[in-house]
Structure formats: structure tokens, C-alpha cells
Amino acid sequence: MTRRKYVVGNWKMNGLIAALDEAKAIFAAAEAHSSVDVALCPPFTLIGAMVAAVPGAAVGGQDCHASASGAFTGSVAAPMLADAGAHLVIVGHSERREGFGESDTDVRAKAEAALAAGLSVILCVGEPRAVRESGGAIPYVLAQVAGSLPGEFDPARLAVAYEPIWAIGTGLVPTVADVADMHGAIRAKLNEQAGSEAASVMRLLYGGSVNGDNAAELLGAGDVDGALVGGASLTAAKFVPIVEAAASL
Ligand code: PEP
């Protein structure tokens, strides 16, 4: 099974209307690399404007509520993201799991809501530093996969992003061998939980301090189908080299 490379930018809580120029430059450059799927997840406030500025571009949210509507002040529902033109949404990012107390059960409910709204999903998992240092990273992450994965889903619309928490925004990255081991273990878990056909279709992204210098090595690791990128996705100058690295593999 050949899986297309997938490079996704997570702008987090960054970006005003002026930043749409960077999005335009990123999607324009991405057109030269037809073997790579490129998506950007800006703050909610920019989704509609980005879709309008770059028609047809894969634009996504960074979170959604598990309910389709209701009295949840400040939250955004998956059908609202779809209505704004989003194609995808990130769920279970460690900044949501840690900062907002989201459990695996919450993440699973969000993923199911997003799929029901017609969105694709990037489901994040990853271990804290102490767990990595104690040697327990693989069982920790596999338990997150088991607890967060929706019951039924179209595997083409669900990607899993392995993002070790200690590598996010720190400049630290795991060894290529550790990334390959983790991704192989996640693929085996998906095999067990979703079946071999689904597992062979699902894309596994690595995230955590990916940049233009380390992207080729990290994306070349076994079972890595792409990258989820934070800091280096904010400008075309930093993000396009990562797309180019993916295209070169
Ligand atoms: C992220 O938050 O998803 C991420 C990978 O961030 P960074 O690339 O900045 O480490």
C-alpha cells in the first residue's frame, strides 16, 4: 500500500489576517509537489478567510467539541468547521490533553464527531518526558491509541500523529530509530484494533520540532507518512522546505 505523504501545519494561537499571505505562499509552493498533501490548521478565526483566500486548499481546525451544537460557550463544533470550509481537524493535541484535561474518551468523542461532520481527523498521541526516560513510551502511546481511536471510521480520513510532548517546541527530537520503533508499534496496534486493511491505509505523522534541516531524516523513518509541524509552519520560508523534503522521499 502506497500512502501519500502528508505535511500539516498547526498554527496554534498564532496568526492575524496579514498571515494569510504566508498561507497563500505555502499553498502556491505546495502545488509544485503533487506527491505531497499539504494542509494548514490556523486559529478558528482564520479558517473562513483562508479558505476564501486559497480556494480548494486543505484548511483545518485545531480542535472541535464532541457535540454538534449546544450551550458550550467558547467551543466550536465539527459541523461549524465544515460549514466554514474546513476539510480536517486536529484532535487530542497534547496542549489540549494537558492544558484542558482532555482524556482519551474525550478525544475519541471529538474524533467521532469530526468524522460524522465529514471532516478528516488528525488524532494526536505522545508521551511526556518522564515516561520516555523510564522506558515506557511505547505502552503509554499504544494505550492512548486504544482509548482514543473511534469505533468505526474510514481509514483514509483518519491519520495518527505521534508527537512526543518533550519534543514539541523544544528543538529536541527523538532518534530516527525511536521514531521508527514507535510508528511500527502504532501501525501494529492499528492492525490489531482496526484490521490490516485499514491499518495499511492510515497515515502516521511524526510531530515535534520538525524543521527544514531534519525533515528528510524524520520523514524517511520507517512507517512515517508525514509531519505535523508547529513553529516551522508559520512562514513559507520555514514550511516549504519541509514539504520539499517530503516530496524528495
Ligand atoms: C505541534 O505542536 O504539533 C508541534 C509539532 O510543534 P513544533 O513543531 O513547534 O514542535
Coordinates of N, CA and C and ligand atoms in Angstrom, one line a residue:
M1 N 0.9 -1.2 0.0 CA 0.0 0.0 0.0 C 0.9 1.2 0.0
T2 N 0.7 2.1 -1.0 CA 1.5 3.3 -1.0 C 0.6 4.4 -0.4
R3 N 1.2 5.1 0.6 CA 0.4 6.1 1.2 C 1.1 7.5 0.8
R4 N 0.2 8.4 0.4 CA 0.8 9.7 0.0 C 1.3 10.5 1.3
K5 N 2.4 11.2 1.0 CA 3.0 12.0 2.1 C 2.0 13.1 2.5
Y6 N 2.0 13.4 3.8 CA 1.0 14.4 4.3 C 1.8 15.3 5.3
V7 N 1.8 16.6 5.0 CA 2.5 17.6 5.8 C 1.5 18.6 6.2
V8 N 1.3 18.7 7.5 CA 0.3 19.6 8.1 C 0.9 20.6 9.1
G9 N 0.5 21.8 8.9 CA 0.9 22.9 9.8 C -0.1 23.2 10.8
N10 N 0.3 23.3 12.0 CA -0.6 23.7 13.2 C -0.1 25.1 13.6
W11 N -0.9 26.1 13.3 CA -0.5 27.5 13.6 C -0.8 27.8 15.1
K12 N -1.4 26.9 15.8 CA -1.8 27.1 17.3 C -2.4 28.5 17.4
M13 N -2.2 29.3 18.5 CA -2.8 30.6 18.7 C -2.0 31.7 18.1
N14 N -1.7 31.5 16.8 CA -0.9 32.5 16.0 C -1.6 32.8 14.7
G15 N -1.5 34.1 14.3 CA -2.0 34.4 13.0 C -3.1 35.4 13.0
L16 N -2.9 36.5 12.3 CA -3.9 37.5 12.1 C -4.2 37.5 10.6
I17 N -5.1 38.4 10.1 CA -5.4 38.4 8.7 C -4.2 38.5 7.8
A18 N -3.2 39.3 8.3 CA -2.0 39.5 7.5 C -1.2 38.2 7.2
A19 N -1.4 37.3 8.1 CA -0.7 36.0 7.9 C -1.2 35.2 6.7
L20 N -2.4 35.6 6.2 CA -2.9 34.9 5.0 C -1.9 34.9 3.8
D21 N -1.1 35.9 3.8 CA -0.1 36.0 2.7 C 0.9 34.8 2.8
E22 N 1.2 34.4 4.1 CA 2.1 33.2 4.2 C 1.3 31.9 3.8
A23 N 0.1 31.8 4.1 CA -0.7 30.7 3.7 C -0.8 30.6 2.2
K24 N -1.0 31.8 1.5 CA -1.0 31.8 0.1 C 0.3 31.3 -0.5
A25 N 1.4 31.8 0.1 CA 2.7 31.4 -0.4 C 3.0 29.9 -0.2
I26 N 2.5 29.4 0.9 CA 2.7 27.9 1.2 C 1.9 27.1 0.2
F27 N 0.6 27.4 0.1 CA -0.2 26.5 -0.8 C 0.3 26.7 -2.3
A28 N 0.8 27.9 -2.7 CA 1.3 28.1 -4.0 C 2.5 27.2 -4.2
A29 N 3.4 27.2 -3.3 CA 4.6 26.4 -3.4 C 4.3 24.9 -3.4
A30 N 3.3 24.5 -2.6 CA 2.9 23.1 -2.5 C 2.4 22.6 -3.8
E31 N 1.9 23.4 -4.7 CA 1.4 23.0 -6.0 C 2.5 22.3 -6.8
A32 N 3.7 22.7 -6.6 CA 4.8 22.1 -7.4 C 5.1 20.7 -6.9
H33 N 4.5 20.3 -5.8 CA 4.8 19.0 -5.2 C 3.6 18.1 -5.1
S34 N 3.2 17.6 -6.2 CA 1.9 16.9 -6.3 C 1.9 15.6 -5.5
S35 N 3.0 15.1 -5.1 CA 3.1 13.8 -4.4 C 2.8 14.0 -2.9
V36 N 2.7 15.3 -2.5 CA 2.5 15.6 -1.0 C 1.2 16.3 -0.8
D37 N 0.4 15.8 0.2 CA -0.8 16.5 0.6 C -0.4 17.5 1.7
V38 N -0.7 18.7 1.5 CA -0.4 19.8 2.4 C -1.6 20.4 3.0
A39 N -1.6 20.6 4.3 CA -2.8 21.3 5.0 C -2.3 22.2 6.0
L40 N -3.1 23.2 6.3 CA -2.8 24.2 7.4 C -4.0 24.3 8.3
C41 N -3.7 24.3 9.6 CA -4.7 24.4 10.6 C -4.5 25.8 11.4
P42 N -5.1 26.8 10.9 CA -4.9 28.1 11.6 C -5.9 28.2 12.7
P43 N -5.9 29.3 13.5 CA -6.9 29.5 14.5 C -8.3 29.6 13.9
F44 N -9.3 29.3 14.6 CA -10.7 29.3 14.1 C -11.0 30.5 13.3
T45 N -10.5 31.7 13.9 CA -10.9 33.0 13.3 C -10.4 33.1 11.8
L46 N -9.4 32.3 11.4 CA -8.8 32.5 10.1 C -9.3 31.4 9.1
I47 N -10.1 30.5 9.6 CA -10.4 29.3 8.7 C -11.2 29.8 7.4
G48 N -12.3 30.6 7.7 CA -13.1 31.0 6.6 C -12.3 31.9 5.6
A49 N -11.5 32.8 6.2 CA -10.7 33.7 5.4 C -9.6 33.0 4.6
M50 N -9.0 31.9 5.2 CA -8.0 31.2 4.5 C -8.6 30.4 3.3
V51 N -9.8 29.8 3.6 CA -10.5 29.1 2.5 C -10.8 30.0 1.4
A52 N -11.3 31.2 1.7 CA -11.6 32.2 0.7 C -10.4 32.7 -0.1
A53 N -9.3 32.8 0.6 CA -8.0 33.3 0.0 C -7.4 32.2 -0.9
V54 N -7.5 31.0 -0.5 CA -6.9 29.9 -1.3 C -7.9 28.8 -1.6
P55 N -8.8 29.1 -2.5 CA -9.9 28.1 -2.8 C -9.4 26.7 -3.0
G56 N -10.0 25.7 -2.4 CA -9.6 24.3 -2.7 C -8.5 23.9 -1.7
A57 N -7.9 24.8 -1.0 CA -6.8 24.3 -0.1 C -7.4 23.5 1.1
A58 N -6.5 22.6 1.6 CA -6.9 21.8 2.8 C -6.6 22.6 4.0
V59 N -7.7 23.2 4.6 CA -7.6 24.0 5.8 C -8.3 23.3 6.9
G60 N -7.8 23.4 8.1 CA -8.4 22.6 9.2 C -8.5 23.4 10.5
G61 N -9.2 22.8 11.4 CA -9.3 23.3 12.8 C -8.3 22.6 13.7
Q62 N -8.1 23.2 14.9 CA -7.1 22.6 15.8 C -7.8 21.8 16.9
D63 N -9.1 21.9 16.9 CA -9.9 21.2 18.0 C -11.3 21.3 17.6
C64 N -12.2 20.5 18.1 CA -13.6 20.7 18.0 C -14.3 20.1 19.2
H65 N -15.5 20.5 19.4 CA -16.3 19.9 20.5 C -16.9 18.6 20.1
A66 N -17.2 17.8 21.1 CA -17.8 16.5 20.7 C -19.3 16.6 20.4
S67 N -19.9 17.6 20.8 CA -21.3 17.8 20.5 C -21.5 18.6 19.2
A68 N -22.6 18.4 18.5 CA -22.8 19.2 17.2 C -23.3 20.6 17.5
S69 N -23.9 20.8 18.6 CA -24.3 22.2 19.0 C -24.7 22.2 20.5
G70 N -24.9 23.3 21.0 CA -25.4 23.4 22.4 C -24.8 24.5 23.2
A71 N -25.0 24.5 24.5 CA -24.6 25.5 25.4 C -23.2 25.3 25.9
F72 N -22.2 25.5 25.0 CA -20.8 25.3 25.3 C -20.0 26.5 25.0
T73 N -20.2 27.5 25.8 CA -19.6 28.8 25.5 C -18.1 28.7 25.1
G74 N -17.8 29.3 24.0 CA -16.4 29.4 23.6 C -15.9 28.2 22.7
S75 N -16.8 27.2 22.6 CA -16.4 26.0 21.9 C -16.8 26.1 20.4
V76 N -16.2 25.3 19.6 CA -16.6 25.2 18.2 C -16.9 23.8 17.8
A77 N -18.1 23.5 17.2 CA -18.5 22.2 16.8 C -17.9 21.8 15.4
A78 N -17.8 20.5 15.3 CA -17.3 20.0 14.0 C -18.1 20.4 12.8
P79 N -19.5 20.4 12.9 CA -20.2 20.9 11.7 C -20.0 22.4 11.4
M80 N -19.6 23.1 12.4 CA -19.3 24.6 12.2 C -18.0 24.7 11.4
L81 N -17.0 23.8 11.7 CA -15.7 23.8 11.0 C -16.0 23.5 9.5
A82 N -16.8 22.4 9.3 CA -17.1 22.0 8.0 C -17.8 23.2 7.2
D83 N -18.7 23.8 7.9 CA -19.5 24.9 7.3 C -18.6 26.1 7.0
A84 N -17.5 26.3 7.7 CA -16.6 27.3 7.4 C -15.7 27.0 6.3
G85 N -15.8 25.7 5.8 CA -14.9 25.3 4.7 C -13.7 24.4 5.1
A86 N -13.7 24.1 6.3 CA -12.5 23.2 6.8 C -12.7 21.8 6.2
H87 N -11.5 21.2 6.0 CA -11.5 19.8 5.5 C -11.2 18.8 6.6
L88 N -10.5 19.3 7.6 CA -9.9 18.4 8.6 C -9.9 19.1 10.0
V89 N -9.6 18.3 11.0 CA -9.4 18.9 12.3 C -8.4 18.0 13.1
I90 N -7.6 18.7 13.9 CA -6.7 18.0 14.8 C -7.4 17.8 16.1
V91 N -7.3 16.5 16.6 CA -7.9 16.3 18.0 C -6.9 15.6 18.9
G92 N -7.0 15.9 20.2 CA -6.1 15.2 21.1 C -4.7 15.8 21.1
H93 N -4.5 17.0 20.6 CA -3.1 17.6 20.7 C -2.7 17.6 22.2
S94 N -1.4 17.4 22.5 CA -1.0 17.4 23.9 C -1.3 18.7 24.6
E95 N -1.3 19.8 23.9 CA -1.7 21.1 24.5 C -3.1 21.1 25.0
R96 N -4.0 20.3 24.3 CA -5.4 20.1 24.8 C -5.5 19.1 25.9
R97 N -4.8 18.0 25.7 CA -4.8 16.9 26.7 C -4.3 17.4 28.0
E98 N -3.2 18.1 28.0 CA -2.5 18.6 29.2 C -3.2 19.9 29.7
G99 N -3.4 20.9 28.9 CA -3.8 22.2 29.3 C -5.3 22.2 29.6
F100 N -6.1 21.3 29.0 CA -7.5 21.4 29.1 C -8.1 20.1 29.7
G101 N -7.2 19.2 30.1 CA -7.6 18.0 30.8 C -8.4 17.0 29.9
E102 N -8.1 16.9 28.7 CA -8.9 16.0 27.8 C -8.3 14.6 27.9
S103 N -9.3 13.7 28.2 CA -9.0 12.3 28.3 C -9.0 11.6 27.0
D104 N -8.6 10.3 26.9 CA -8.7 9.5 25.7 C -10.2 9.5 25.3
T105 N -11.1 9.3 26.3 CA -12.5 9.2 26.0 C -13.0 10.5 25.3
D106 N -12.6 11.6 25.8 CA -12.9 12.9 25.2 C -12.4 13.0 23.8
V107 N -11.2 12.6 23.6 CA -10.6 12.7 22.3 C -11.3 11.8 21.3
R108 N -11.6 10.6 21.7 CA -12.4 9.7 20.8 C -13.7 10.3 20.4
A109 N -14.4 10.9 21.4 CA -15.7 11.5 21.1 C -15.6 12.7 20.1
K110 N -14.5 13.4 20.2 CA -14.2 14.5 19.3 C -13.9 14.0 17.9
A111 N -13.1 12.9 17.9 CA -12.8 12.3 16.5 C -14.1 11.8 15.9
E112 N -14.9 11.2 16.7 CA -16.2 10.6 16.1 C -17.1 11.8 15.6
A113 N -17.1 12.8 16.4 CA -17.9 14.0 15.9 C -17.4 14.6 14.6
A114 N -16.1 14.7 14.5 CA -15.5 15.3 13.3 C -15.8 14.4 12.1
L115 N -15.6 13.1 12.3 CA -15.8 12.2 11.1 C -17.3 12.3 10.7
A116 N -18.2 12.3 11.7 CA -19.6 12.4 11.4 C -20.0 13.7 10.6
A117 N -19.2 14.8 10.9 CA -19.4 16.0 10.2 C -18.7 16.1 8.8
G118 N -18.1 15.0 8.4 CA -17.5 14.9 7.1 C -16.0 15.4 7.1
L119 N -15.5 15.7 8.2 CA -14.1 16.1 8.3 C -13.1 14.9 8.3
S120 N -11.9 15.2 7.9 CA -10.8 14.2 8.2 C -10.2 14.6 9.5
V121 N -9.6 13.6 10.1 CA -9.1 13.8 11.5 C -7.6 13.5 11.6
I122 N -6.9 14.3 12.4 CA -5.5 14.0 12.8 C -5.6 13.8 14.3
L123 N -5.4 12.6 14.7 CA -5.5 12.2 16.1 C -4.1 12.1 16.8
C124 N -3.9 13.0 17.7 CA -2.5 13.1 18.3 C -2.3 12.2 19.5
V125 N -1.2 11.6 19.6 CA -0.8 10.9 20.8 C 0.7 11.2 21.1
G126 N 1.1 10.9 22.3 CA 2.6 11.2 22.6 C 2.8 11.2 24.1
E127 N 4.0 10.8 24.4 CA 4.4 10.6 25.8 C 5.1 11.8 26.4
P128 N 4.9 12.0 27.7 CA 5.7 13.0 28.4 C 7.2 12.5 28.6
R129 N 8.1 13.5 28.9 CA 9.5 13.2 29.0 C 9.8 12.1 30.0
A130 N 9.1 12.1 31.2 CA 9.4 11.2 32.3 C 9.1 9.8 31.8
V131 N 8.0 9.6 31.0 CA 7.6 8.3 30.5 C 8.7 7.8 29.5
R132 N 9.2 8.7 28.6 CA 10.2 8.3 27.7 C 11.5 7.8 28.5
E133 N 11.8 8.6 29.5 CA 13.0 8.3 30.3 C 12.9 7.0 31.1
S134 N 11.7 6.7 31.4 CA 11.5 5.4 32.2 C 11.4 4.2 31.3
G135 N 11.4 4.4 30.0 CA 11.4 3.3 29.1 C 10.0 2.8 28.7
G136 N 9.0 3.6 29.2 CA 7.6 3.2 29.0 C 6.9 3.9 27.8
A137 N 7.6 4.5 26.9 CA 6.9 5.3 25.9 C 5.9 4.5 25.0
I138 N 6.4 3.3 24.6 CA 5.6 2.6 23.6 C 4.2 2.1 24.3
P139 N 4.3 1.5 25.4 CA 2.9 1.1 26.0 C 2.1 2.3 26.3
Y140 N 2.7 3.4 26.7 CA 1.9 4.6 27.1 C 1.1 5.1 25.8
V141 N 1.9 5.2 24.7 CA 1.3 5.7 23.5 C 0.3 4.7 22.9
L142 N 0.6 3.4 23.0 CA -0.4 2.5 22.5 C -1.7 2.5 23.3
A143 N -1.6 2.8 24.6 CA -2.8 2.9 25.4 C -3.6 4.1 24.9
Q144 N -2.9 5.2 24.6 CA -3.7 6.4 24.1 C -4.4 6.0 22.7
V145 N -3.7 5.3 21.9 CA -4.3 4.9 20.6 C -5.5 4.1 20.9
A146 N -5.4 3.1 21.7 CA -6.5 2.2 22.0 C -7.7 3.0 22.6
G147 N -7.4 3.9 23.4 CA -8.5 4.7 24.1 C -9.1 5.8 23.3
S148 N -8.4 6.3 22.3 CA -8.8 7.5 21.5 C -9.3 7.2 20.1
L149 N -9.1 6.0 19.6 CA -9.5 5.6 18.3 C -11.0 5.4 18.2
P150 N -11.6 6.1 17.2 CA -13.1 5.9 17.1 C -13.4 4.4 16.8
G151 N -14.6 4.0 17.1 CA -15.1 2.6 16.9 C -15.0 2.2 15.5
E152 N -15.7 3.0 14.6 CA -15.7 2.7 13.2 C -15.3 4.0 12.5
F153 N -14.5 3.8 11.4 CA -14.1 5.0 10.7 C -13.5 4.6 9.3
D154 N -13.5 5.6 8.5 CA -12.9 5.5 7.1 C -11.4 5.7 7.3
P155 N -10.6 4.7 7.1 CA -9.1 4.9 7.4 C -8.5 5.9 6.5
A156 N -9.1 6.2 5.4 CA -8.5 7.3 4.6 C -8.7 8.7 5.2
R157 N -9.6 8.8 6.2 CA -9.9 10.1 6.8 C -9.4 10.2 8.2
L158 N -8.6 9.2 8.6 CA -8.1 9.3 10.0 C -6.6 9.0 10.0
A159 N -5.8 10.1 10.4 CA -4.4 9.9 10.5 C -4.0 10.0 12.0
V160 N -3.0 9.3 12.4 CA -2.5 9.4 13.7 C -1.2 10.2 13.7
A161 N -1.1 11.2 14.6 CA 0.2 11.9 14.7 C 0.9 11.5 16.0
Y162 N 2.1 11.0 15.9 CA 2.9 10.7 17.1 C 3.7 12.0 17.4
E163 N 3.4 12.6 18.6 CA 4.1 13.8 19.0 C 4.6 13.7 20.4
P164 N 5.9 13.2 20.6 CA 6.4 13.2 22.0 C 6.3 14.6 22.6
I165 N 5.7 14.7 23.8 CA 5.4 16.0 24.3 C 6.8 16.8 24.6
W166 N 7.8 16.1 24.9 CA 9.1 16.7 25.2 C 9.8 17.2 24.0
A167 N 9.3 16.8 22.8 CA 9.9 17.3 21.5 C 9.1 18.5 20.9
I168 N 8.0 18.8 21.5 CA 7.1 19.9 20.9 C 7.7 21.3 21.3
G169 N 8.1 22.0 20.3 CA 8.6 23.4 20.6 C 9.9 23.5 21.3
T170 N 10.6 22.4 21.5 CA 11.8 22.4 22.3 C 13.1 22.3 21.5
G171 N 13.0 21.9 20.2 CA 14.2 21.7 19.4 C 14.8 20.3 19.7
L172 N 14.2 19.6 20.6 CA 14.6 18.2 20.8 C 13.9 17.3 19.9
V173 N 14.6 16.3 19.4 CA 13.8 15.3 18.6 C 14.3 13.9 19.0
P174 N 13.4 12.9 18.9 CA 13.8 11.5 19.2 C 14.8 11.0 18.1
T175 N 15.5 10.0 18.3 CA 16.3 9.4 17.3 C 15.4 8.8 16.2
V176 N 16.0 8.7 15.0 CA 15.2 8.2 13.9 C 14.8 6.7 14.3
A177 N 15.6 6.0 14.9 CA 15.3 4.6 15.3 C 14.1 4.6 16.3
D178 N 14.1 5.6 17.2 CA 13.0 5.6 18.2 C 11.7 6.0 17.5
V179 N 11.8 6.9 16.5 CA 10.6 7.3 15.8 C 10.1 6.0 15.0
A180 N 11.0 5.3 14.3 CA 10.6 4.2 13.5 C 10.0 3.1 14.5
D181 N 10.6 2.9 15.6 CA 10.0 1.9 16.6 C 8.6 2.2 17.0
M182 N 8.4 3.5 17.4 CA 7.1 3.9 17.8 C 6.1 3.8 16.7
H183 N 6.5 4.3 15.5 CA 5.5 4.2 14.4 C 5.2 2.8 14.0
G184 N 6.2 1.9 14.1 CA 5.9 0.5 13.8 C 5.0 -0.1 14.8
A185 N 5.2 0.3 16.1 CA 4.3 -0.2 17.2 C 2.9 0.3 17.0
I186 N 2.7 1.6 16.6 CA 1.4 2.2 16.4 C 0.7 1.4 15.2
R187 N 1.5 1.2 14.1 CA 0.9 0.5 13.0 C 0.4 -0.9 13.4
A188 N 1.2 -1.6 14.2 CA 0.8 -2.9 14.7 C -0.5 -2.8 15.5
K189 N -0.6 -1.8 16.3 CA -1.7 -1.6 17.2 C -3.0 -1.4 16.3
L190 N -2.8 -0.5 15.3 CA -3.9 -0.2 14.4 C -4.4 -1.5 13.7
N191 N -3.4 -2.3 13.3 CA -3.7 -3.6 12.7 C -4.6 -4.4 13.5
E192 N -4.2 -4.5 14.8 CA -5.0 -5.3 15.8 C -6.4 -4.7 16.0
Q193 N -6.4 -3.4 16.1 CA -7.7 -2.7 16.5 C -8.6 -2.4 15.3
A194 N -8.1 -2.1 14.2 CA -8.9 -1.7 13.1 C -8.8 -2.7 11.9
G195 N -7.9 -3.6 11.9 CA -7.8 -4.6 10.9 C -6.6 -4.2 9.9
S196 N -6.1 -5.2 9.3 CA -4.9 -4.9 8.5 C -5.1 -4.0 7.3
E197 N -6.3 -4.1 6.7 CA -6.6 -3.3 5.5 C -6.6 -1.8 5.9
A198 N -7.4 -1.5 7.0 CA -7.5 -0.1 7.5 C -6.1 0.4 7.9
A199 N -5.4 -0.5 8.6 CA -4.1 0.0 9.2 C -3.1 0.3 8.0
S200 N -3.2 -0.4 6.9 CA -2.3 -0.2 5.8 C -2.6 1.1 5.1
V201 N -3.8 1.6 5.2 CA -4.2 2.9 4.6 C -3.9 4.1 5.4
M202 N -4.0 3.9 6.7 CA -3.9 5.1 7.7 C -2.5 5.7 7.6
R203 N -2.5 7.0 7.6 CA -1.2 7.7 7.6 C -0.8 8.1 9.0
L204 N 0.5 7.8 9.3 CA 1.1 8.1 10.6 C 2.1 9.3 10.4
L205 N 1.8 10.4 11.2 CA 2.6 11.6 11.1 C 3.5 11.6 12.3
Y206 N 4.7 12.2 12.1 CA 5.6 12.5 13.3 C 5.5 14.0 13.5
G207 N 5.4 14.4 14.8 CA 5.4 15.8 15.1 C 6.3 16.1 16.3
G208 N 7.0 17.2 16.3 CA 7.8 17.6 17.4 C 9.1 18.2 16.9
S209 N 9.2 19.5 16.8 CA 10.4 20.2 16.4 C 10.9 19.8 15.0
V210 N 10.0 19.5 14.1 CA 10.4 19.2 12.7 C 10.7 20.6 12.0
N211 N 11.8 20.6 11.3 CA 12.2 21.8 10.5 C 12.8 21.3 9.2
G212 N 13.2 22.3 8.4 CA 13.8 22.0 7.1 C 15.0 21.2 7.1
D213 N 15.8 21.3 8.2 CA 17.0 20.5 8.3 C 16.8 19.1 8.7
N214 N 15.8 18.8 9.5 CA 15.7 17.4 10.0 C 14.6 16.6 9.3
A215 N 13.8 17.3 8.5 CA 12.6 16.7 7.9 C 12.8 15.5 7.1
A216 N 13.9 15.5 6.2 CA 14.1 14.4 5.3 C 14.4 13.1 6.2
E217 N 15.2 13.3 7.2 CA 15.6 12.2 8.0 C 14.4 11.6 8.8
L218 N 13.6 12.5 9.4 CA 12.5 12.1 10.2 C 11.4 11.5 9.3
L219 N 11.1 12.1 8.2 CA 10.1 11.6 7.3 C 10.5 10.3 6.6
G220 N 11.8 10.1 6.6 CA 12.3 8.9 5.9 C 12.3 7.7 6.9
A221 N 12.0 7.9 8.1 CA 12.0 6.8 9.1 C 10.8 5.8 8.8
G222 N 11.0 4.6 9.1 CA 10.0 3.5 8.9 C 8.6 3.9 9.4
D223 N 7.6 3.7 8.6 CA 6.2 3.9 8.9 C 5.9 5.4 9.2
V224 N 6.7 6.3 8.8 CA 6.4 7.7 8.9 C 5.9 8.2 7.5
D225 N 4.6 8.7 7.5 CA 4.0 9.1 6.3 C 3.9 10.6 6.2
G226 N 4.5 11.4 7.1 CA 4.4 12.8 7.0 C 4.7 13.4 8.3
A227 N 4.4 14.7 8.4 CA 4.7 15.5 9.6 C 3.6 16.4 10.0
L228 N 3.5 16.6 11.4 CA 2.6 17.6 11.9 C 3.6 18.7 12.5
V229 N 3.5 19.9 12.0 CA 4.5 20.9 12.3 C 3.9 22.1 13.0
G230 N 4.5 22.5 14.1 CA 4.0 23.7 14.8 C 4.8 25.0 14.3
G231 N 5.8 25.3 15.1 CA 6.6 26.6 14.9 C 7.0 26.8 13.4
A232 N 7.5 25.8 12.8 CA 8.1 25.9 11.4 C 7.0 26.0 10.4
S233 N 5.7 26.0 10.8 CA 4.6 26.1 9.8 C 4.1 27.5 9.6
L234 N 4.7 28.4 10.4 CA 4.1 29.8 10.4 C 4.5 30.7 9.2
T235 N 5.6 30.3 8.6 CA 6.1 31.1 7.4 C 6.4 30.1 6.3
A236 N 6.2 30.6 5.0 CA 6.5 29.8 3.9 C 8.0 29.5 3.9
A237 N 8.8 30.4 4.3 CA 10.3 30.2 4.3 C 10.7 29.0 5.1
K238 N 10.0 28.7 6.2 CA 10.3 27.6 7.1 C 9.5 26.3 6.7
F239 N 8.3 26.5 6.2 CA 7.5 25.3 6.0 C 7.7 24.7 4.6
V240 N 7.9 25.5 3.6 CA 8.1 24.9 2.3 C 9.3 23.9 2.2
P241 N 10.4 24.2 2.9 CA 11.5 23.2 2.8 C 11.1 21.8 3.4
I242 N 10.1 21.8 4.3 CA 9.6 20.5 4.9 C 8.8 19.8 3.8
V243 N 8.0 20.6 3.1 CA 7.2 20.0 2.0 C 8.1 19.4 1.0
E244 N 9.2 20.2 0.7 CA 10.1 19.8 -0.4 C 10.8 18.5 0.1
A245 N 11.2 18.4 1.4 CA 11.8 17.2 1.9 C 10.9 16.0 1.8
A246 N 9.6 16.2 2.0 CA 8.6 15.1 1.9 C 8.5 14.7 0.4
A247 N 8.6 15.6 -0.5 CA 8.5 15.3 -1.9 C 9.7 14.6 -2.4
S248 N 10.8 14.8 -1.7 CA 12.0 14.2 -2.2 C 12.1 12.7 -1.8
L249 N 11.2 12.2 -1.0 CA 11.4 10.8 -0.5 C 10.7 9.8 -1.4
Ligands
PEP1 C1 2.9 20.7 17.5 O1 2.6 21.4 18.4 O2 2.1 20.0 16.9 C2 4.3 20.7 17.1 C3 4.8 19.7 16.5 O3 5.0 21.8 17.4 P1 6.6 22.1 17.0 O4 6.7 21.7 15.5 O5 6.7 23.6 17.2 O6 7.4 21.3 17.9

